[in-house]
């Protein structure tokens, strides 16, 4: 029986070229793939992966396949799929269930097909696959050895599941590796969010008032990149320390309601719900642009916007113009879904190299430690995190100093002082 569902198999040649192009920027994953090819650490392991189906994910899936795994892939967001990549992967023997723009029912049907693979290991980005597995397929969940989670929002959901005693197998929070969030969330989301908004709107950033909601790892990256292009950046926050950091990094910090008086572009990246709500939209200037780069499309209250608007029209691909009763127009980008994937190509491959190197090595670790970890959410083992950092530095031809014996002793001592 056909176990894949994609848009158009004829797109495979284009997908293969783009996968190759991304692969050139992923030397760490390449080196892991070569070792996996020799050692086959994932031989016979069935993996159900729910990830953004991009060229970088394709390189990851091929590395896992090379390691002996049987991988099936579905999308972790209805708008993030690259249809040429799905076609290429199917030709490479990796079943994919993902079509860009699929509706919610199709999205979940694709997740269910991935679960029918009867995984030993799950890979998730946002925890939709893992929560579906736990809610609707407990007998399959009971047979899973372990899993990985890619993003902040997924890790939060899984920790909540573990706290409620609902999680039935161990999951490694790849997001929390230093070689993941310090780079992928900050530089990856920073650059690709600006890229997505630029591709959708072609706005000039210089001189524009840009409001960034949330100053976590993603928000830090977006704010800095927007500032680098000449925008006046305002940050909004709910945590005092994050707000202080933003202020001392040189950004204006204020409540969102106040920022609405001057903001021209609003970007949410909080992992929270209804950050931009009806009251905010009522304050916004004519022509305001709203984009989200957080995991789910709940950060902007879209149902409220739909209610408030007298009419709406698609004015460009990825741009919907809502006209309020008083004539003001609000532009929503990419249906409020992660704008870097909805309107651009997601993170550059070079940064996904580190995230997916962590994923690959964590899968190998799960197989090696099978049966030893209780159901819970675990940090990426420090040796994996450091190894990824070391390999990435080496691929960039950067060498660093090492501690002398004297320094090692000094740093391990307490006697010596003033
Ligand atoms: N677009 C992408 O490709 C991409 C990549 C990585 C992560 N993400 C997602 O982006 C989101 C943020 O991730 P992160 O790693 O930056 O998380 P984080 O936890 O480091 O930062 C989130 C910040 O948002 C703040 N916040 C929460 N509610 C807020 C509110 N109502 N108003 C203002 N600020 C608020 C928090 O105080 C925190 O400082 C998550 O949903 C994550 O899954 C997206």
Coordinates of N, CA and C in Angstrom, one line a residue, residues 185-388:
X185 N 17.8 29.3 16.9 CA 16.7 30.2 17.3 C 17.2 31.6 17.1
X186 N 18.4 31.9 17.4 CA 18.9 33.3 17.4 C 19.2 33.7 15.9
X187 N 20.2 33.1 15.4 CA 20.7 33.6 14.0 C 19.8 33.0 12.9
X188 N 19.3 31.8 13.1 CA 18.5 31.2 12.0 C 17.1 31.9 12.0
X189 N 16.4 32.0 13.1 CA 15.1 32.7 13.1 C 15.3 34.2 12.8
X190 N 16.4 34.7 13.3 CA 16.6 36.2 13.1 C 16.7 36.5 11.6
X191 N 17.6 35.8 10.9 CA 17.7 36.0 9.5 C 16.5 35.6 8.6
X192 N 16.0 34.4 8.9 CA 14.9 33.9 8.0 C 13.6 34.6 8.2
X193 N 13.4 35.1 9.4 CA 12.1 35.9 9.7 C 12.1 37.2 8.8
X194 N 13.3 37.8 8.9 CA 13.4 39.1 8.1 C 13.3 38.7 6.6
X195 N 13.9 37.6 6.2 CA 13.8 37.1 4.8 C 12.3 36.9 4.4
X196 N 11.6 36.2 5.3 CA 10.2 35.8 5.0 C 9.3 37.1 4.8
X197 N 9.5 38.1 5.7 CA 8.7 39.3 5.7 C 9.1 40.1 4.4
X198 N 10.4 40.1 4.1 CA 10.8 40.8 2.9 C 10.3 40.2 1.7
X199 N 10.4 38.9 1.6 CA 9.8 38.2 0.4 C 8.3 38.5 0.2
X200 N 7.6 38.4 1.4 CA 6.2 38.6 1.3 C 5.8 40.0 0.9
X201 N 6.5 41.0 1.4 CA 6.1 42.4 1.3 C 7.0 43.3 0.4
X202 N 8.3 42.9 0.3 CA 9.3 43.8 -0.3 C 9.4 45.2 0.4
X203 N 9.1 45.2 1.7 CA 9.3 46.5 2.4 C 10.7 46.9 2.6
X204 N 11.0 48.2 2.7 CA 12.3 48.7 3.1 C 12.3 48.7 4.6
X205 N 13.3 48.1 5.2 CA 13.4 48.1 6.7 C 13.9 49.4 7.3
X206 N 14.8 50.0 6.5 CA 15.5 51.2 7.0 C 14.5 52.3 7.4
X207 N 14.6 52.8 8.7 CA 13.7 53.9 9.1 C 12.3 53.4 9.6
X208 N 12.0 52.1 9.5 CA 10.7 51.6 9.9 C 10.6 51.3 11.4
X209 N 9.4 51.5 11.9 CA 9.2 51.2 13.3 C 8.7 49.7 13.4
X210 N 9.6 48.9 14.0 CA 9.4 47.5 14.0 C 9.2 47.1 15.5
X211 N 8.1 46.3 15.8 CA 7.9 45.9 17.2 C 8.1 44.4 17.2
X212 N 9.0 44.0 18.1 CA 9.3 42.6 18.3 C 8.7 42.1 19.6
X213 N 7.7 41.2 19.6 CA 7.1 40.7 20.8 C 7.8 39.5 21.3
X214 N 8.4 39.6 22.4 CA 9.2 38.4 23.0 C 10.6 38.6 22.7
X215 N 11.4 38.6 23.8 CA 12.9 38.8 23.7 C 13.6 37.5 24.2
X216 N 13.1 36.4 23.7 CA 13.8 35.1 24.0 C 14.9 35.0 22.9
X217 N 15.3 33.7 22.6 CA 16.4 33.5 21.7 C 16.0 33.9 20.3
X218 N 14.7 33.6 19.9 CA 14.3 34.1 18.5 C 14.2 35.6 18.5
X219 N 13.5 36.2 19.5 CA 13.3 37.6 19.5 C 14.6 38.4 19.5
X220 N 15.6 37.9 20.2 CA 16.9 38.6 20.2 C 17.5 38.6 18.8
X221 N 17.4 37.5 18.1 CA 17.9 37.4 16.7 C 17.1 38.4 15.8
X222 N 15.8 38.4 15.9 CA 15.0 39.2 15.0 C 15.2 40.7 15.2
X223 N 15.3 41.0 16.5 CA 15.4 42.4 16.8 C 16.8 42.9 16.3
X224 N 17.8 42.1 16.5 CA 19.2 42.6 16.1 C 19.3 42.7 14.6
X225 N 18.7 41.7 13.9 CA 18.7 41.8 12.4 C 17.9 42.9 11.8
X226 N 16.8 43.2 12.4 CA 16.0 44.3 12.0 C 16.7 45.6 12.2
X227 N 17.4 45.7 13.4 CA 18.1 46.9 13.7 C 19.3 47.1 12.7
X228 N 19.9 46.0 12.3 CA 21.0 46.0 11.4 C 20.6 46.5 10.0
X229 N 19.3 46.4 9.7 CA 18.8 46.9 8.4 C 18.3 48.4 8.6
X230 N 18.5 48.9 9.7 CA 18.1 50.3 9.9 C 16.8 50.6 10.5
X231 N 16.1 49.5 11.0 CA 14.8 49.8 11.6 C 14.9 50.3 13.0
X232 N 13.9 51.0 13.4 CA 13.8 51.4 14.8 C 13.0 50.3 15.5
X233 N 13.7 49.6 16.4 CA 13.1 48.4 17.0 C 12.6 48.7 18.4
X234 N 11.4 48.3 18.6 CA 10.8 48.3 20.0 C 10.5 46.9 20.4
X235 N 10.9 46.6 21.7 CA 10.7 45.2 22.2 C 9.5 45.2 23.2
X236 N 8.7 44.2 23.2 CA 7.7 44.0 24.3 C 8.0 42.7 24.9
X237 N 7.8 42.7 26.2 CA 8.1 41.5 27.0 C 7.1 41.3 28.2
X238 N 7.1 40.2 28.8 CA 6.4 40.0 30.1 C 7.4 39.6 31.2
X239 N 8.6 39.2 30.9 CA 9.6 38.9 31.9 C 10.5 40.0 32.2
X240 N 10.7 40.4 33.5 CA 11.5 41.6 33.8 C 12.9 41.5 33.3
X241 N 13.5 40.3 33.4 CA 14.9 40.2 33.1 C 15.1 40.2 31.5
X242 N 14.2 39.6 30.8 CA 14.3 39.7 29.3 C 14.1 41.1 28.9
X243 N 13.2 41.8 29.5 CA 12.9 43.2 29.2 C 14.2 44.1 29.5
X244 N 14.8 43.8 30.6 CA 16.0 44.5 31.0 C 17.1 44.3 29.9
X245 N 17.3 43.0 29.6 CA 18.3 42.7 28.5 C 18.0 43.5 27.3
X246 N 16.8 43.5 26.8 CA 16.4 44.2 25.6 C 16.8 45.7 25.8
X247 N 16.5 46.3 26.9 CA 16.7 47.7 27.1 C 18.2 48.0 27.1
X248 N 19.0 47.1 27.7 CA 20.5 47.3 27.7 C 21.1 46.9 26.4
X249 N 20.4 46.1 25.6 CA 21.0 45.9 24.3 C 20.7 47.0 23.3
X250 N 20.0 48.0 23.9 CA 19.8 49.2 23.1 C 18.4 49.4 22.4
X251 N 17.4 48.5 22.8 CA 16.1 48.7 22.2 C 15.2 49.4 23.1
X252 N 14.1 50.0 22.6 CA 13.1 50.6 23.4 C 12.2 49.5 23.9
X253 N 11.8 49.6 25.1 CA 10.9 48.6 25.7 C 9.7 49.3 26.2
X254 N 8.5 48.8 25.9 CA 7.2 49.4 26.4 C 6.1 48.4 26.3
X255 N 5.0 48.6 26.9 CA 3.8 47.7 26.7 C 3.4 47.7 25.2
X256 N 2.8 46.6 24.8 CA 2.5 46.5 23.4 C 1.4 47.5 23.0
X257 N 0.5 47.8 23.9 CA -0.6 48.8 23.6 C 0.0 50.1 23.2
X258 N 1.1 50.5 23.9 CA 1.7 51.8 23.6 C 2.5 51.7 22.3
X259 N 3.2 50.5 22.1 CA 3.9 50.4 20.9 C 3.0 50.4 19.6
X260 N 1.7 50.1 19.8 CA 0.8 50.0 18.7 C 0.6 51.4 18.1
X261 N 0.8 52.4 18.9 CA 0.6 53.8 18.5 C 1.6 54.2 17.4
X262 N 2.8 53.6 17.4 CA 3.9 54.0 16.4 C 4.3 52.8 15.5
X263 N 4.0 51.6 15.9 CA 4.5 50.4 15.2 C 4.0 50.3 13.8
X264 N 4.9 49.9 12.9 CA 4.5 49.7 11.5 C 4.5 48.2 11.1
X265 N 5.5 47.5 11.7 CA 5.6 46.0 11.5 C 5.7 45.4 12.9
X266 N 4.8 44.4 13.1 CA 4.8 43.7 14.4 C 5.2 42.2 14.1
X267 N 6.1 41.7 14.9 CA 6.6 40.3 14.8 C 6.5 39.6 16.1
X268 N 5.7 38.6 16.2 CA 5.5 37.9 17.5 C 6.5 36.6 17.4
X269 N 7.1 36.4 18.6 CA 7.9 35.2 18.7 C 8.1 34.8 20.2
X270 N 6.9 34.5 20.7 CA 6.8 34.3 22.2 C 6.5 32.8 22.6
X271 N 5.9 32.0 21.7 CA 5.4 30.7 22.1 C 4.1 30.9 22.9
X272 N 3.5 32.1 23.0 CA 2.4 32.3 23.8 C 1.1 32.6 22.9
X273 N 0.0 32.7 23.5 CA -1.2 32.9 22.7 C -1.8 34.3 22.8
X274 N -2.4 34.7 21.7 CA -3.1 36.0 21.7 C -2.3 37.2 22.2
X275 N -1.0 37.2 21.8 CA -0.1 38.2 22.2 C -0.6 39.5 21.6
X276 N -0.9 39.5 20.3 CA -1.5 40.6 19.6 C -3.0 40.3 19.6
X277 N -3.8 41.1 20.4 CA -5.2 40.8 20.6 C -6.0 42.0 20.0
X278 N -7.3 41.8 20.2 CA -8.2 42.8 19.6 C -7.9 44.2 20.0
X279 N -7.6 44.4 21.3 CA -7.4 45.8 21.8 C -6.2 46.4 21.1
X280 N -5.2 45.5 20.8 CA -4.0 46.1 20.2 C -4.3 46.5 18.7
X281 N -5.0 45.6 18.1 CA -5.3 45.9 16.6 C -6.2 47.1 16.5
X282 N -7.0 47.4 17.5 CA -7.8 48.6 17.5 C -7.0 49.8 17.6
X283 N -5.8 49.7 18.1 CA -4.9 50.9 18.3 C -3.9 51.1 17.1
X284 N -3.8 50.1 16.2 CA -2.8 50.1 15.2 C -3.0 51.2 14.1
X285 N -1.9 51.6 13.5 CA -2.0 52.6 12.4 C -2.5 51.9 11.1
X286 N -3.0 52.7 10.3 CA -3.4 52.1 8.9 C -2.2 51.5 8.3
X287 N -2.3 50.3 7.7 CA -1.2 49.7 7.0 C -0.3 48.8 7.8
X288 N -0.7 48.7 9.1 CA 0.2 47.8 9.9 C 0.4 46.4 9.3
X289 N 1.6 45.9 9.5 CA 1.9 44.6 9.0 C 2.1 43.6 10.2
X290 N 1.4 42.5 10.2 CA 1.6 41.6 11.3 C 2.2 40.2 10.9
X291 N 3.2 39.8 11.5 CA 3.8 38.5 11.2 C 4.1 37.7 12.5
X292 N 4.1 36.4 12.4 CA 4.4 35.6 13.5 C 5.6 34.7 13.2
X293 N 6.5 34.5 14.1 CA 7.6 33.5 13.9 C 7.6 32.5 15.0
X294 N 6.7 32.6 15.9 CA 6.5 31.6 17.0 C 5.9 30.3 16.4
X295 N 5.9 29.2 17.1 CA 5.6 27.9 16.5 C 4.2 27.8 16.0
X296 N 3.2 28.2 16.8 CA 1.8 28.1 16.4 C 1.2 29.4 16.0
X297 N 0.1 29.3 15.2 CA -0.6 30.5 14.7 C -1.6 31.0 15.6
X298 N -1.2 31.0 16.9 CA -2.2 31.6 17.9 C -1.6 32.9 18.5
X299 N -0.4 33.3 18.1 CA 0.2 34.5 18.8 C -0.6 35.8 18.4
X300 N -1.1 35.8 17.2 CA -2.0 36.9 16.7 C -3.4 36.4 16.8
X301 N -4.3 37.1 17.4 CA -5.7 36.6 17.5 C -6.4 36.8 16.2
X302 N -6.2 35.8 15.3 CA -6.8 35.9 14.0 C -8.3 35.9 14.0
X303 N -8.9 35.0 14.8 CA -10.4 35.0 14.8 C -10.9 36.4 15.2
X304 N -10.2 37.1 16.1 CA -10.7 38.5 16.4 C -10.5 39.4 15.2
X305 N -9.4 39.3 14.5 CA -9.2 40.1 13.3 C -10.3 39.9 12.3
X306 N -10.6 38.6 12.1 CA -11.7 38.2 11.1 C -13.0 38.9 11.5
X307 N -13.3 38.9 12.9 CA -14.5 39.5 13.3 C -14.5 41.0 13.1
X308 N -13.3 41.6 13.4 CA -13.3 43.1 13.3 C -13.3 43.6 11.9
X309 N -12.9 42.8 11.0 CA -12.7 43.3 9.6 C -14.1 43.3 8.8
X310 N -14.3 44.4 8.1 CA -15.5 44.4 7.3 C -15.3 43.6 6.0
X311 N -14.0 43.6 5.5 CA -13.7 42.9 4.3 C -12.2 42.5 4.4
X312 N -11.9 41.5 3.5 CA -10.5 41.1 3.4 C -10.2 40.7 2.0
X313 N -8.9 40.9 1.6 CA -8.6 40.4 0.2 C -7.1 40.0 0.3
X314 N -6.8 39.0 -0.6 CA -5.4 38.6 -0.7 C -4.7 39.6 -1.7
X315 N -3.8 40.4 -1.1 CA -3.2 41.5 -2.0 C -1.9 41.1 -2.6
X316 N -1.2 40.1 -2.0 CA 0.0 39.5 -2.6 C 0.0 38.1 -2.1
X317 N 0.8 37.2 -2.7 CA 1.0 35.9 -2.1 C 1.5 36.1 -0.6
X318 N 0.9 35.4 0.3 CA 1.3 35.5 1.7 C 0.9 36.8 2.4
X319 N 0.1 37.7 1.8 CA -0.3 38.9 2.4 C -1.8 39.0 2.3
X320 N -2.5 39.0 3.4 CA -4.0 39.3 3.4 C -4.2 40.7 4.0
X321 N -5.0 41.5 3.3 CA -5.3 42.8 3.8 C -6.7 42.8 4.4
X322 N -6.8 43.1 5.7 CA -8.1 43.2 6.4 C -8.4 44.7 6.5
X323 N -9.7 45.0 6.1 CA -10.1 46.4 6.2 C -11.1 46.5 7.3
X324 N -10.8 47.3 8.3 CA -11.7 47.5 9.5 C -12.8 48.5 9.1
X325 N -13.8 48.5 9.9 CA -15.0 49.4 9.6 C -14.6 50.8 9.4
X326 N -13.6 51.3 10.2 CA -13.2 52.7 10.1 C -12.3 53.0 8.9
X327 N -12.1 52.0 8.1 CA -11.2 52.2 6.9 C -9.8 51.8 7.0
X328 N -9.3 51.6 8.3 CA -7.9 51.2 8.5 C -7.6 49.8 8.0
X329 N -6.4 49.6 7.4 CA -6.1 48.3 6.9 C -5.0 47.6 7.7
X330 N -5.2 46.4 8.0 CA -4.2 45.6 8.7 C -3.8 44.4 7.8
X331 N -2.5 44.2 7.7 CA -2.0 43.2 6.8 C -1.4 42.0 7.6
X332 N -2.0 40.8 7.3 CA -1.6 39.6 8.0 C -0.7 38.8 7.1
X333 N 0.5 38.4 7.5 CA 1.3 37.7 6.6 C 1.3 36.2 6.9
X334 N 1.3 35.4 5.9 CA 1.4 33.9 6.0 C 0.4 33.3 6.9
X335 N -0.8 33.8 6.9 CA -1.9 33.3 7.8 C -1.5 33.2 9.3
X336 N -0.5 34.0 9.6 CA -0.1 34.0 11.0 C 0.8 32.8 11.4
X337 N 1.1 32.0 10.4 CA 2.0 30.9 10.7 C 3.5 31.3 10.5
X338 N 4.4 30.5 11.1 CA 5.8 30.8 11.1 C 6.2 31.4 9.7
X339 N 6.5 32.7 9.8 CA 6.6 33.5 8.5 C 7.9 33.1 7.7
X340 N 8.9 32.6 8.5 CA 10.2 32.3 7.8 C 10.0 31.0 7.0
X341 N 9.0 30.2 7.3 CA 8.8 29.0 6.6 C 7.6 29.1 5.6
X342 N 6.7 30.0 6.0 CA 5.5 30.2 5.1 C 5.8 31.0 3.9
X343 N 6.7 32.0 4.1 CA 7.0 32.9 3.0 C 8.4 32.8 2.5
X344 N 9.3 32.1 3.2 CA 10.7 32.0 2.7 C 11.0 30.5 2.9
X345 N 12.3 30.2 3.0 CA 12.7 28.8 3.0 C 13.1 28.2 4.4
X346 N 12.8 29.0 5.4 CA 13.2 28.5 6.7 C 14.6 28.9 7.0
X347 N 15.2 28.3 8.0 CA 16.6 28.7 8.4 C 17.6 28.3 7.3
X348 N 18.6 29.1 7.2 CA 19.7 28.7 6.3 C 20.3 27.3 6.7
X349 N 20.8 26.5 5.8 CA 21.2 25.2 6.0 C 22.4 25.2 7.0
X350 N 23.2 26.2 6.9 CA 24.4 26.2 7.8 C 24.1 26.1 9.3
X351 N 23.0 26.7 9.6 CA 22.6 26.7 11.1 C 21.9 25.4 11.4
X352 N 21.1 24.9 10.4 CA 20.4 23.7 10.7 C 21.4 22.5 10.8
X353 N 22.6 22.7 10.2 CA 23.6 21.7 10.3 C 23.8 21.3 11.8
X354 N 23.8 22.3 12.7 CA 24.1 22.0 14.1 C 22.8 21.4 14.8
X355 N 21.7 22.0 14.4 CA 20.4 21.4 15.1 C 20.3 19.9 14.7
X356 N 20.5 19.7 13.4 CA 20.3 18.3 12.9 C 21.4 17.4 13.2
X357 N 22.6 17.9 13.5 CA 23.7 17.0 14.0 C 23.3 16.6 15.4
X358 N 22.7 17.5 16.2 CA 22.3 17.1 17.5 C 21.2 16.1 17.4
X359 N 20.2 16.3 16.5 CA 19.2 15.3 16.3 C 19.8 13.9 16.0
X360 N 20.7 13.8 15.0 CA 21.3 12.6 14.6 C 22.0 11.9 15.8
X361 N 22.8 12.6 16.5 CA 23.6 12.0 17.6 C 22.7 11.6 18.7
X362 N 21.6 12.4 18.9 CA 20.6 12.0 20.0 C 19.9 10.7 19.7
X363 N 19.6 10.5 18.4 CA 18.9 9.3 18.0 C 19.8 8.1 18.3
X364 N 21.1 8.2 17.9 CA 22.1 7.2 18.2 C 22.2 6.9 19.7
X365 N 22.1 8.0 20.5 CA 22.2 7.9 22.0 C 20.9 7.1 22.5
X366 N 19.8 7.4 21.9 CA 18.5 6.7 22.4 C 18.6 5.2 22.1
X367 N 19.2 4.9 21.0 CA 19.3 3.5 20.6 C 20.3 2.8 21.6
X368 N 21.4 3.5 21.9 CA 22.4 3.0 22.8 C 21.9 2.8 24.2
X369 N 21.1 3.7 24.6 CA 20.7 3.7 26.1 C 19.3 3.1 26.2
X370 N 18.8 2.3 25.2 CA 17.5 1.8 25.2 C 17.1 1.1 26.5
X371 N 16.0 1.5 27.1 CA 15.5 0.8 28.4 C 16.1 1.4 29.6
X372 N 17.1 2.3 29.5 CA 17.8 2.9 30.7 C 17.1 4.2 31.2
X373 N 16.4 4.9 30.3 CA 15.9 6.2 30.7 C 14.4 6.0 31.0
X374 N 14.0 6.6 32.1 CA 12.5 6.6 32.5 C 11.8 7.6 31.6
X375 N 10.5 7.5 31.5 CA 9.7 8.5 30.7 C 9.9 9.9 31.3
X376 N 10.5 10.8 30.6 CA 10.7 12.2 31.1 C 11.3 13.0 29.9
X377 N 11.5 14.3 30.2 CA 12.2 15.1 29.2 C 13.6 15.3 29.6
X378 N 14.6 15.0 28.7 CA 16.0 15.0 29.0 C 16.7 16.1 28.2
X379 N 17.8 16.6 28.9 CA 18.7 17.5 28.2 C 19.5 16.7 27.2
X380 N 20.0 17.3 26.1 CA 21.0 16.7 25.2 C 22.3 16.4 26.1
X381 N 22.8 15.2 26.0 CA 24.0 14.9 26.8 C 25.1 16.0 26.4
X382 N 25.8 16.4 27.4 CA 26.8 17.5 27.2 C 27.9 17.1 26.2
X383 N 28.2 15.8 26.2 CA 29.3 15.4 25.2 C 28.8 15.6 23.8
X384 N 27.5 15.4 23.6 CA 27.0 15.5 22.2 C 27.0 17.0 21.8
X385 N 26.5 17.8 22.7 CA 26.5 19.3 22.5 C 27.9 19.8 22.2
X386 N 28.9 19.4 23.0 CA 30.3 19.9 22.8 C 30.8 19.3 21.5
X387 N 30.5 18.1 21.2 CA 31.0 17.4 19.9 C 30.5 18.2 18.7
X388 N 29.2 18.6 18.8 CA 28.7 19.3 17.6 C 29.4 20.7 17.5

